Amino acid sequence: MDTIVQNGKDGIILKDDIRRLENTIVGAVAPDFIAIDLKGDTLNLSKFKGAKVVLLEFWSSYCSPCRKSFPFLKNLFQRYHLKGFEIIAISVDFSKEAWISAVEKDEISLWHNVPVAEKNIPGQIKPTDIKANYYVYGVPLQLLVDKNGIIIGKWT
């Protein structure tokens, strides 16, 4: 593209989308993030590096396929958690109330539950928010991260 287009609004958005997409391909190092979980604890992906395999489960309260997968994930979690498997459920909901209600109703507080961004509002995304570095084009989206922090699986 011409440099005028590259430096224009659409070019900048496209460059950022490509950067975030490259961050989420199999073989990429999963970008670290800082998020506050529903228990009020600070969580970052690097905390698990070297110790656990982590499933990043992008979902929303309004996504029926997402919520239908939770019984399977509960089974997986209960079976492998003590062997070094962790789940971080990342809500893309705009409504905190809908997100919390779904977590309670589906009984998924077994694992970490965090929002995709502190404020899921365009223009208010911080560089440490998950949304700043992960390309989430739809849910459900699952990324499996190995103990070295490398994305080894991706499913939509």
Short mmCIF file of N, CA and C in Angstrom, two decimals:
data_model
loop_
_atom_site.label_atom_id
_atom_site.label_comp_id
_atom_site.label_asym_id
_atom_site.label_seq_id
_atom_site.Cartn_x
_atom_site.Cartn_y
_atom_site.Cartn_z
N MET A 1 0.83 -1.19 0.00
CA MET A 1 0.00 0.00 0.00
C MET A 1 0.87 1.25 0.00
N ASP A 2 0.35 2.26 -0.56
CA ASP A 2 1.00 3.56 -0.56
C ASP A 2 1.18 4.03 0.88
N THR A 3 2.25 4.78 1.14
CA THR A 3 2.52 5.24 2.52
C THR A 3 1.42 6.14 3.06
N ILE A 4 0.75 6.87 2.19
CA ILE A 4 -0.37 7.71 2.64
C ILE A 4 -1.48 6.83 3.20
N VAL A 5 -1.77 5.72 2.53
CA VAL A 5 -2.79 4.78 3.00
C VAL A 5 -2.31 4.08 4.27
N GLN A 6 -1.04 3.67 4.28
CA GLN A 6 -0.48 2.98 5.45
C GLN A 6 -0.57 3.84 6.71
N ASN A 7 -0.33 5.12 6.56
CA ASN A 7 -0.33 6.03 7.71
C ASN A 7 -1.69 6.65 8.00
N GLY A 8 -2.66 6.35 7.16
CA GLY A 8 -4.02 6.83 7.40
C GLY A 8 -4.72 5.98 8.44
N LYS A 9 -5.91 6.40 8.82
CA LYS A 9 -6.69 5.71 9.86
C LYS A 9 -6.89 4.23 9.55
N ASP A 10 -7.33 3.92 8.33
CA ASP A 10 -7.59 2.52 7.95
C ASP A 10 -6.30 1.71 7.88
N GLY A 11 -5.22 2.31 7.42
CA GLY A 11 -3.93 1.62 7.34
C GLY A 11 -3.41 1.28 8.72
N ILE A 12 -3.56 2.19 9.66
CA ILE A 12 -3.11 1.96 11.03
C ILE A 12 -3.94 0.84 11.67
N ILE A 13 -5.24 0.85 11.46
CA ILE A 13 -6.11 -0.21 11.99
C ILE A 13 -5.73 -1.56 11.39
N LEU A 14 -5.49 -1.60 10.08
CA LEU A 14 -5.11 -2.84 9.41
C LEU A 14 -3.78 -3.37 9.93
N LYS A 15 -2.79 -2.48 10.09
CA LYS A 15 -1.49 -2.90 10.63
C LYS A 15 -1.64 -3.50 12.02
N ASP A 16 -2.47 -2.88 12.85
CA ASP A 16 -2.67 -3.38 14.20
C ASP A 16 -3.39 -4.73 14.19
N ASP A 17 -4.38 -4.88 13.30
CA ASP A 17 -5.07 -6.17 13.17
C ASP A 17 -4.10 -7.27 12.74
N ILE A 18 -3.22 -6.96 11.81
CA ILE A 18 -2.24 -7.95 11.34
C ILE A 18 -1.29 -8.32 12.48
N ARG A 19 -0.84 -7.33 13.24
CA ARG A 19 0.05 -7.59 14.38
C ARG A 19 -0.64 -8.50 15.39
N ARG A 20 -1.89 -8.21 15.74
CA ARG A 20 -2.62 -9.03 16.72
C ARG A 20 -2.90 -10.42 16.16
N LEU A 21 -3.17 -10.53 14.86
CA LEU A 21 -3.40 -11.83 14.22
C LEU A 21 -2.12 -12.67 14.27
N GLU A 22 -0.99 -12.07 13.98
CA GLU A 22 0.30 -12.79 14.05
C GLU A 22 0.61 -13.24 15.47
N ASN A 23 0.14 -12.49 16.46
CA ASN A 23 0.33 -12.87 17.86
C ASN A 23 -0.44 -14.13 18.24
N THR A 24 -1.46 -14.48 17.47
CA THR A 24 -2.34 -15.58 17.84
C THR A 24 -2.23 -16.80 16.92
N ILE A 25 -1.17 -16.87 16.13
CA ILE A 25 -1.02 -18.05 15.27
C ILE A 25 -0.26 -19.15 16.03
N VAL A 26 -0.50 -20.38 15.63
CA VAL A 26 0.22 -21.50 16.23
C VAL A 26 1.71 -21.31 15.96
N GLY A 27 2.50 -21.43 17.01
CA GLY A 27 3.95 -21.24 16.92
C GLY A 27 4.41 -19.90 17.47
N ALA A 28 3.47 -18.96 17.64
CA ALA A 28 3.82 -17.64 18.18
C ALA A 28 3.94 -17.72 19.70
N VAL A 29 4.73 -16.82 20.24
CA VAL A 29 4.79 -16.67 21.70
C VAL A 29 3.53 -15.93 22.11
N ALA A 30 2.77 -16.51 23.03
CA ALA A 30 1.53 -15.87 23.50
C ALA A 30 1.88 -14.59 24.25
N PRO A 31 1.32 -13.45 23.83
CA PRO A 31 1.62 -12.19 24.51
C PRO A 31 1.17 -12.22 25.97
N ASP A 32 1.99 -11.67 26.83
CA ASP A 32 1.62 -11.56 28.24
C ASP A 32 0.52 -10.51 28.39
N PHE A 33 -0.18 -10.56 29.48
CA PHE A 33 -1.23 -9.59 29.76
C PHE A 33 -1.40 -9.47 31.27
N ILE A 34 -2.08 -8.42 31.67
CA ILE A 34 -2.45 -8.23 33.07
C ILE A 34 -3.96 -8.09 33.09
N ALA A 35 -4.62 -8.86 33.95
CA ALA A 35 -6.07 -8.79 34.08
C ALA A 35 -6.44 -9.01 35.54
N ILE A 36 -7.58 -8.48 35.92
CA ILE A 36 -8.11 -8.70 37.26
C ILE A 36 -9.23 -9.72 37.15
N ASP A 37 -9.07 -10.85 37.86
CA ASP A 37 -10.09 -11.90 37.76
C ASP A 37 -11.29 -11.58 38.66
N LEU A 38 -12.30 -12.43 38.59
CA LEU A 38 -13.53 -12.17 39.34
C LEU A 38 -13.32 -12.19 40.85
N LYS A 39 -12.26 -12.80 41.30
CA LYS A 39 -11.96 -12.83 42.74
C LYS A 39 -11.20 -11.58 43.18
N GLY A 40 -10.86 -10.72 42.20
CA GLY A 40 -10.13 -9.49 42.51
C GLY A 40 -8.63 -9.65 42.48
N ASP A 41 -8.15 -10.83 42.06
CA ASP A 41 -6.71 -11.09 42.00
C ASP A 41 -6.14 -10.66 40.66
N THR A 42 -4.91 -10.15 40.68
CA THR A 42 -4.21 -9.80 39.44
C THR A 42 -3.66 -11.07 38.82
N LEU A 43 -3.90 -11.21 37.54
CA LEU A 43 -3.47 -12.40 36.81
C LEU A 43 -2.70 -11.99 35.58
N ASN A 44 -1.57 -12.65 35.36
CA ASN A 44 -0.86 -12.45 34.09
C ASN A 44 -0.43 -13.82 33.57
N LEU A 45 -0.39 -13.95 32.27
CA LEU A 45 -0.08 -15.22 31.62
C LEU A 45 1.32 -15.70 31.99
N SER A 46 2.27 -14.79 32.12
CA SER A 46 3.66 -15.18 32.42
C SER A 46 3.79 -15.89 33.76
N LYS A 47 2.82 -15.74 34.63
CA LYS A 47 2.82 -16.43 35.93
C LYS A 47 2.88 -17.95 35.75
N PHE A 48 2.33 -18.46 34.64
CA PHE A 48 2.25 -19.89 34.42
C PHE A 48 3.42 -20.44 33.59
N LYS A 49 4.23 -19.54 33.04
CA LYS A 49 5.33 -19.99 32.17
C LYS A 49 6.29 -20.88 32.94
N GLY A 50 6.65 -21.99 32.32
CA GLY A 50 7.56 -22.94 32.92
C GLY A 50 6.88 -23.94 33.84
N ALA A 51 5.59 -23.73 34.12
CA ALA A 51 4.91 -24.59 35.08
C ALA A 51 3.62 -25.23 34.57
N LYS A 52 2.88 -24.53 33.73
CA LYS A 52 1.56 -25.04 33.35
C LYS A 52 1.27 -24.86 31.86
N VAL A 53 0.44 -25.76 31.37
CA VAL A 53 -0.16 -25.62 30.04
C VAL A 53 -1.45 -24.85 30.27
N VAL A 54 -1.70 -23.83 29.47
CA VAL A 54 -2.84 -22.95 29.70
C VAL A 54 -3.75 -22.91 28.47
N LEU A 55 -5.04 -23.10 28.72
CA LEU A 55 -6.03 -22.91 27.67
C LEU A 55 -6.65 -21.53 27.85
N LEU A 56 -6.48 -20.68 26.84
CA LEU A 56 -7.15 -19.38 26.83
C LEU A 56 -8.48 -19.58 26.12
N GLU A 57 -9.56 -19.43 26.86
CA GLU A 57 -10.91 -19.68 26.37
C GLU A 57 -11.63 -18.35 26.21
N PHE A 58 -11.68 -17.83 24.98
CA PHE A 58 -12.39 -16.58 24.69
C PHE A 58 -13.87 -16.91 24.49
N TRP A 59 -14.74 -16.22 25.22
CA TRP A 59 -16.16 -16.54 25.18
C TRP A 59 -16.99 -15.31 25.55
N SER A 60 -18.31 -15.48 25.50
CA SER A 60 -19.22 -14.43 25.98
C SER A 60 -20.49 -15.07 26.51
N SER A 61 -21.19 -14.32 27.31
CA SER A 61 -22.42 -14.83 27.92
C SER A 61 -23.51 -15.08 26.88
N TYR A 62 -23.47 -14.38 25.77
CA TYR A 62 -24.49 -14.51 24.73
C TYR A 62 -24.13 -15.56 23.67
N CYS A 63 -23.02 -16.25 23.83
CA CYS A 63 -22.55 -17.23 22.85
C CYS A 63 -22.97 -18.64 23.27
N SER A 64 -23.97 -19.16 22.63
CA SER A 64 -24.49 -20.49 22.97
C SER A 64 -23.44 -21.59 22.78
N PRO A 65 -22.70 -21.64 21.67
CA PRO A 65 -21.67 -22.68 21.53
C PRO A 65 -20.59 -22.59 22.62
N CYS A 66 -20.27 -21.38 23.05
CA CYS A 66 -19.29 -21.20 24.12
C CYS A 66 -19.77 -21.89 25.39
N ARG A 67 -20.98 -21.57 25.74
CA ARG A 67 -21.52 -22.07 27.01
C ARG A 67 -21.82 -23.56 26.97
N LYS A 68 -22.12 -24.07 25.79
CA LYS A 68 -22.35 -25.52 25.66
C LYS A 68 -21.07 -26.32 25.83
N SER A 69 -19.92 -25.67 25.65
CA SER A 69 -18.64 -26.38 25.79
C SER A 69 -18.18 -26.45 27.25
N PHE A 70 -18.80 -25.72 28.14
CA PHE A 70 -18.33 -25.68 29.52
C PHE A 70 -18.36 -27.03 30.24
N PRO A 71 -19.38 -27.88 30.06
CA PRO A 71 -19.31 -29.19 30.71
C PRO A 71 -18.06 -29.99 30.29
N PHE A 72 -17.72 -29.94 29.01
CA PHE A 72 -16.51 -30.61 28.52
C PHE A 72 -15.26 -30.01 29.17
N LEU A 73 -15.21 -28.67 29.24
CA LEU A 73 -14.06 -28.01 29.84
C LEU A 73 -13.94 -28.32 31.33
N LYS A 74 -15.08 -28.41 32.02
CA LYS A 74 -15.06 -28.78 33.44
C LYS A 74 -14.43 -30.16 33.61
N ASN A 75 -14.82 -31.10 32.77
CA ASN A 75 -14.27 -32.45 32.82
C ASN A 75 -12.76 -32.42 32.56
N LEU A 76 -12.36 -31.69 31.55
CA LEU A 76 -10.94 -31.55 31.20
C LEU A 76 -10.15 -30.95 32.37
N PHE A 77 -10.71 -29.90 32.94
CA PHE A 77 -10.05 -29.20 34.04
C PHE A 77 -9.89 -30.13 35.25
N GLN A 78 -10.96 -30.80 35.62
CA GLN A 78 -10.91 -31.69 36.77
C GLN A 78 -9.94 -32.86 36.55
N ARG A 79 -9.85 -33.29 35.34
CA ARG A 79 -8.98 -34.43 35.00
C ARG A 79 -7.49 -34.06 34.97
N TYR A 80 -7.17 -32.86 34.49
CA TYR A 80 -5.77 -32.51 34.24
C TYR A 80 -5.21 -31.35 35.07
N HIS A 81 -6.04 -30.69 35.85
CA HIS A 81 -5.56 -29.52 36.60
C HIS A 81 -4.38 -29.87 37.51
N LEU A 82 -4.48 -30.95 38.24
CA LEU A 82 -3.41 -31.34 39.16
C LEU A 82 -2.15 -31.80 38.42
N LYS A 83 -2.26 -32.02 37.12
CA LYS A 83 -1.11 -32.43 36.31
C LYS A 83 -0.48 -31.25 35.57
N GLY A 84 -0.97 -30.02 35.87
CA GLY A 84 -0.35 -28.84 35.27
C GLY A 84 -1.16 -28.17 34.17
N PHE A 85 -2.48 -28.34 34.19
CA PHE A 85 -3.35 -27.72 33.18
C PHE A 85 -4.16 -26.62 33.83
N GLU A 86 -4.21 -25.47 33.18
CA GLU A 86 -4.94 -24.32 33.70
C GLU A 86 -5.86 -23.78 32.60
N ILE A 87 -6.98 -23.21 33.01
CA ILE A 87 -7.88 -22.54 32.06
C ILE A 87 -8.03 -21.09 32.50
N ILE A 88 -7.92 -20.20 31.52
CA ILE A 88 -8.25 -18.79 31.74
C ILE A 88 -9.38 -18.47 30.78
N ALA A 89 -10.57 -18.26 31.34
CA ALA A 89 -11.74 -17.91 30.53
C ALA A 89 -11.76 -16.39 30.39
N ILE A 90 -11.73 -15.94 29.15
CA ILE A 90 -11.63 -14.51 28.86
C ILE A 90 -12.93 -14.05 28.21
N SER A 91 -13.69 -13.28 28.97
CA SER A 91 -14.98 -12.81 28.49
C SER A 91 -14.82 -11.58 27.59
N VAL A 92 -15.53 -11.61 26.46
CA VAL A 92 -15.55 -10.44 25.57
C VAL A 92 -16.85 -9.64 25.76
N ASP A 93 -17.59 -9.96 26.81
CA ASP A 93 -18.83 -9.24 27.11
C ASP A 93 -18.58 -7.76 27.36
N PHE A 94 -19.52 -6.94 26.93
CA PHE A 94 -19.51 -5.52 27.28
C PHE A 94 -20.19 -5.31 28.62
N SER A 95 -21.10 -6.21 28.98
CA SER A 95 -21.84 -6.11 30.24
C SER A 95 -21.19 -6.99 31.30
N LYS A 96 -20.65 -6.34 32.33
CA LYS A 96 -20.03 -7.08 33.43
C LYS A 96 -21.08 -7.94 34.15
N GLU A 97 -22.29 -7.43 34.27
CA GLU A 97 -23.35 -8.16 34.96
C GLU A 97 -23.71 -9.44 34.21
N ALA A 98 -23.81 -9.38 32.89
CA ALA A 98 -24.13 -10.57 32.09
C ALA A 98 -23.01 -11.60 32.21
N TRP A 99 -21.77 -11.13 32.20
CA TRP A 99 -20.60 -12.01 32.35
C TRP A 99 -20.63 -12.72 33.69
N ILE A 100 -20.77 -11.97 34.77
CA ILE A 100 -20.78 -12.56 36.11
C ILE A 100 -21.94 -13.52 36.28
N SER A 101 -23.10 -13.16 35.78
CA SER A 101 -24.28 -14.03 35.86
C SER A 101 -24.03 -15.36 35.14
N ALA A 102 -23.42 -15.32 33.97
CA ALA A 102 -23.13 -16.55 33.21
C ALA A 102 -22.11 -17.42 33.94
N VAL A 103 -21.10 -16.82 34.55
CA VAL A 103 -20.10 -17.58 35.31
C VAL A 103 -20.78 -18.31 36.46
N GLU A 104 -21.67 -17.61 37.15
CA GLU A 104 -22.38 -18.22 38.28
C GLU A 104 -23.34 -19.31 37.80
N LYS A 105 -24.12 -19.01 36.78
CA LYS A 105 -25.12 -19.97 36.29
C LYS A 105 -24.45 -21.24 35.75
N ASP A 106 -23.35 -21.08 35.02
CA ASP A 106 -22.67 -22.23 34.41
C ASP A 106 -21.65 -22.88 35.35
N GLU A 107 -21.52 -22.30 36.55
CA GLU A 107 -20.62 -22.84 37.58
C GLU A 107 -19.19 -23.07 37.05
N ILE A 108 -18.63 -21.99 36.51
CA ILE A 108 -17.27 -22.11 35.93
C ILE A 108 -16.25 -21.30 36.73
N SER A 109 -16.51 -21.12 38.01
CA SER A 109 -15.53 -20.40 38.83
C SER A 109 -14.38 -21.30 39.28
N LEU A 110 -14.34 -22.53 38.74
CA LEU A 110 -13.23 -23.46 39.03
C LEU A 110 -11.91 -22.88 38.54
N TRP A 111 -11.97 -22.18 37.43
CA TRP A 111 -10.77 -21.64 36.81
C TRP A 111 -10.82 -20.12 36.84
N HIS A 112 -9.80 -19.50 36.26
CA HIS A 112 -9.71 -18.04 36.24
C HIS A 112 -10.70 -17.47 35.23
N ASN A 113 -11.38 -16.41 35.61
CA ASN A 113 -12.31 -15.71 34.74
C ASN A 113 -11.93 -14.24 34.72
N VAL A 114 -11.59 -13.75 33.53
CA VAL A 114 -11.14 -12.37 33.38
C VAL A 114 -11.84 -11.71 32.19
N PRO A 115 -11.91 -10.37 32.19
CA PRO A 115 -12.44 -9.67 31.01
C PRO A 115 -11.34 -9.49 29.96
N VAL A 116 -11.74 -9.35 28.72
CA VAL A 116 -10.78 -9.16 27.62
C VAL A 116 -10.04 -7.82 27.77
N ALA A 117 -10.67 -6.88 28.45
CA ALA A 117 -10.06 -5.57 28.68
C ALA A 117 -10.65 -4.98 29.95
N GLU A 118 -9.86 -4.13 30.61
CA GLU A 118 -10.38 -3.50 31.82
C GLU A 118 -11.68 -2.78 31.52
N LYS A 119 -11.67 -2.04 30.42
CA LYS A 119 -12.89 -1.41 29.92
C LYS A 119 -12.98 -1.79 28.45
N ASN A 120 -13.92 -2.62 28.11
CA ASN A 120 -14.03 -3.12 26.74
C ASN A 120 -14.69 -2.06 25.84
N ILE A 121 -14.03 -0.90 25.81
CA ILE A 121 -14.55 0.24 25.07
C ILE A 121 -13.45 0.73 24.12
N PRO A 122 -13.75 0.84 22.81
CA PRO A 122 -12.74 1.33 21.88
C PRO A 122 -12.16 2.66 22.36
N GLY A 123 -10.84 2.76 22.26
CA GLY A 123 -10.16 3.98 22.69
C GLY A 123 -9.74 3.95 24.15
N GLN A 124 -10.25 2.97 24.91
CA GLN A 124 -9.88 2.88 26.32
C GLN A 124 -9.17 1.56 26.63
N ILE A 125 -8.67 0.90 25.60
CA ILE A 125 -7.95 -0.36 25.78
C ILE A 125 -6.50 -0.02 26.15
N LYS A 126 -6.03 -0.60 27.25
CA LYS A 126 -4.65 -0.36 27.69
C LYS A 126 -3.72 -1.37 27.03
N PRO A 127 -2.43 -1.03 26.86
CA PRO A 127 -1.47 -1.96 26.24
C PRO A 127 -1.34 -3.28 26.99
N THR A 128 -1.64 -3.32 28.28
CA THR A 128 -1.54 -4.56 29.06
C THR A 128 -2.82 -5.39 29.00
N ASP A 129 -3.89 -4.85 28.41
CA ASP A 129 -5.15 -5.59 28.27
C ASP A 129 -4.99 -6.70 27.23
N ILE A 130 -5.73 -7.76 27.40
CA ILE A 130 -5.69 -8.89 26.47
C ILE A 130 -6.09 -8.43 25.07
N LYS A 131 -7.10 -7.59 25.00
CA LYS A 131 -7.61 -7.14 23.71
C LYS A 131 -6.57 -6.38 22.89
N ALA A 132 -5.59 -5.80 23.56
CA ALA A 132 -4.57 -5.02 22.86
C ALA A 132 -3.63 -5.89 22.03
N ASN A 133 -3.50 -7.17 22.38
CA ASN A 133 -2.50 -8.02 21.72
C ASN A 133 -3.01 -9.33 21.15
N TYR A 134 -4.28 -9.62 21.33
CA TYR A 134 -4.87 -10.86 20.80
C TYR A 134 -5.95 -10.51 19.79
N TYR A 135 -5.93 -11.20 18.66
CA TYR A 135 -6.92 -10.98 17.62
C TYR A 135 -8.09 -11.93 17.85
N VAL A 136 -9.17 -11.40 18.38
CA VAL A 136 -10.36 -12.19 18.66
C VAL A 136 -11.45 -11.72 17.70
N TYR A 137 -11.63 -12.46 16.63
CA TYR A 137 -12.57 -12.07 15.58
C TYR A 137 -13.94 -12.69 15.79
N GLY A 138 -14.05 -13.57 16.74
CA GLY A 138 -15.32 -14.20 17.07
C GLY A 138 -15.12 -15.20 18.18
N VAL A 139 -16.19 -15.56 18.82
CA VAL A 139 -16.13 -16.55 19.90
C VAL A 139 -17.07 -17.70 19.57
N PRO A 140 -16.76 -18.88 20.03
CA PRO A 140 -15.63 -19.22 20.88
C PRO A 140 -14.31 -19.25 20.11
N LEU A 141 -13.26 -18.94 20.82
CA LEU A 141 -11.89 -19.05 20.32
C LEU A 141 -11.06 -19.62 21.45
N GLN A 142 -10.30 -20.66 21.14
CA GLN A 142 -9.45 -21.28 22.15
C GLN A 142 -8.01 -21.30 21.64
N LEU A 143 -7.10 -20.92 22.54
CA LEU A 143 -5.67 -20.98 22.26
C LEU A 143 -5.03 -21.82 23.36
N LEU A 144 -4.28 -22.84 22.97
CA LEU A 144 -3.58 -23.67 23.93
C LEU A 144 -2.13 -23.24 23.95
N VAL A 145 -1.65 -22.88 25.15
CA VAL A 145 -0.31 -22.35 25.34
C VAL A 145 0.50 -23.36 26.15
N ASP A 146 1.66 -23.76 25.61
CA ASP A 146 2.48 -24.75 26.32
C ASP A 146 3.25 -24.11 27.48
N LYS A 147 4.01 -24.91 28.19
CA LYS A 147 4.74 -24.43 29.37
C LYS A 147 5.81 -23.40 29.03
N ASN A 148 6.20 -23.33 27.77
CA ASN A 148 7.19 -22.35 27.33
C ASN A 148 6.56 -21.05 26.84
N GLY A 149 5.23 -20.98 26.89
CA GLY A 149 4.53 -19.77 26.45
C GLY A 149 4.25 -19.73 24.96
N ILE A 150 4.39 -20.86 24.27
CA ILE A 150 4.17 -20.94 22.82
C ILE A 150 2.75 -21.43 22.55
N ILE A 151 2.07 -20.80 21.61
CA ILE A 151 0.73 -21.26 21.21
C ILE A 151 0.90 -22.54 20.41
N ILE A 152 0.33 -23.63 20.91
CA ILE A 152 0.47 -24.93 20.24
C ILE A 152 -0.84 -25.44 19.66
N GLY A 153 -1.93 -24.70 19.87
CA GLY A 153 -3.22 -25.10 19.31
C GLY A 153 -4.15 -23.90 19.23
N LYS A 154 -5.01 -23.90 18.20
CA LYS A 154 -5.96 -22.81 18.03
C LYS A 154 -7.24 -23.39 17.43
N TRP A 155 -8.37 -23.11 18.07
CA TRP A 155 -9.66 -23.60 17.60
C TRP A 155 -10.69 -22.50 17.67
N THR A 156 -11.58 -22.51 16.67
CA THR A 156 -12.71 -21.57 16.68
C THR A 156 -13.99 -22.34 16.60
#
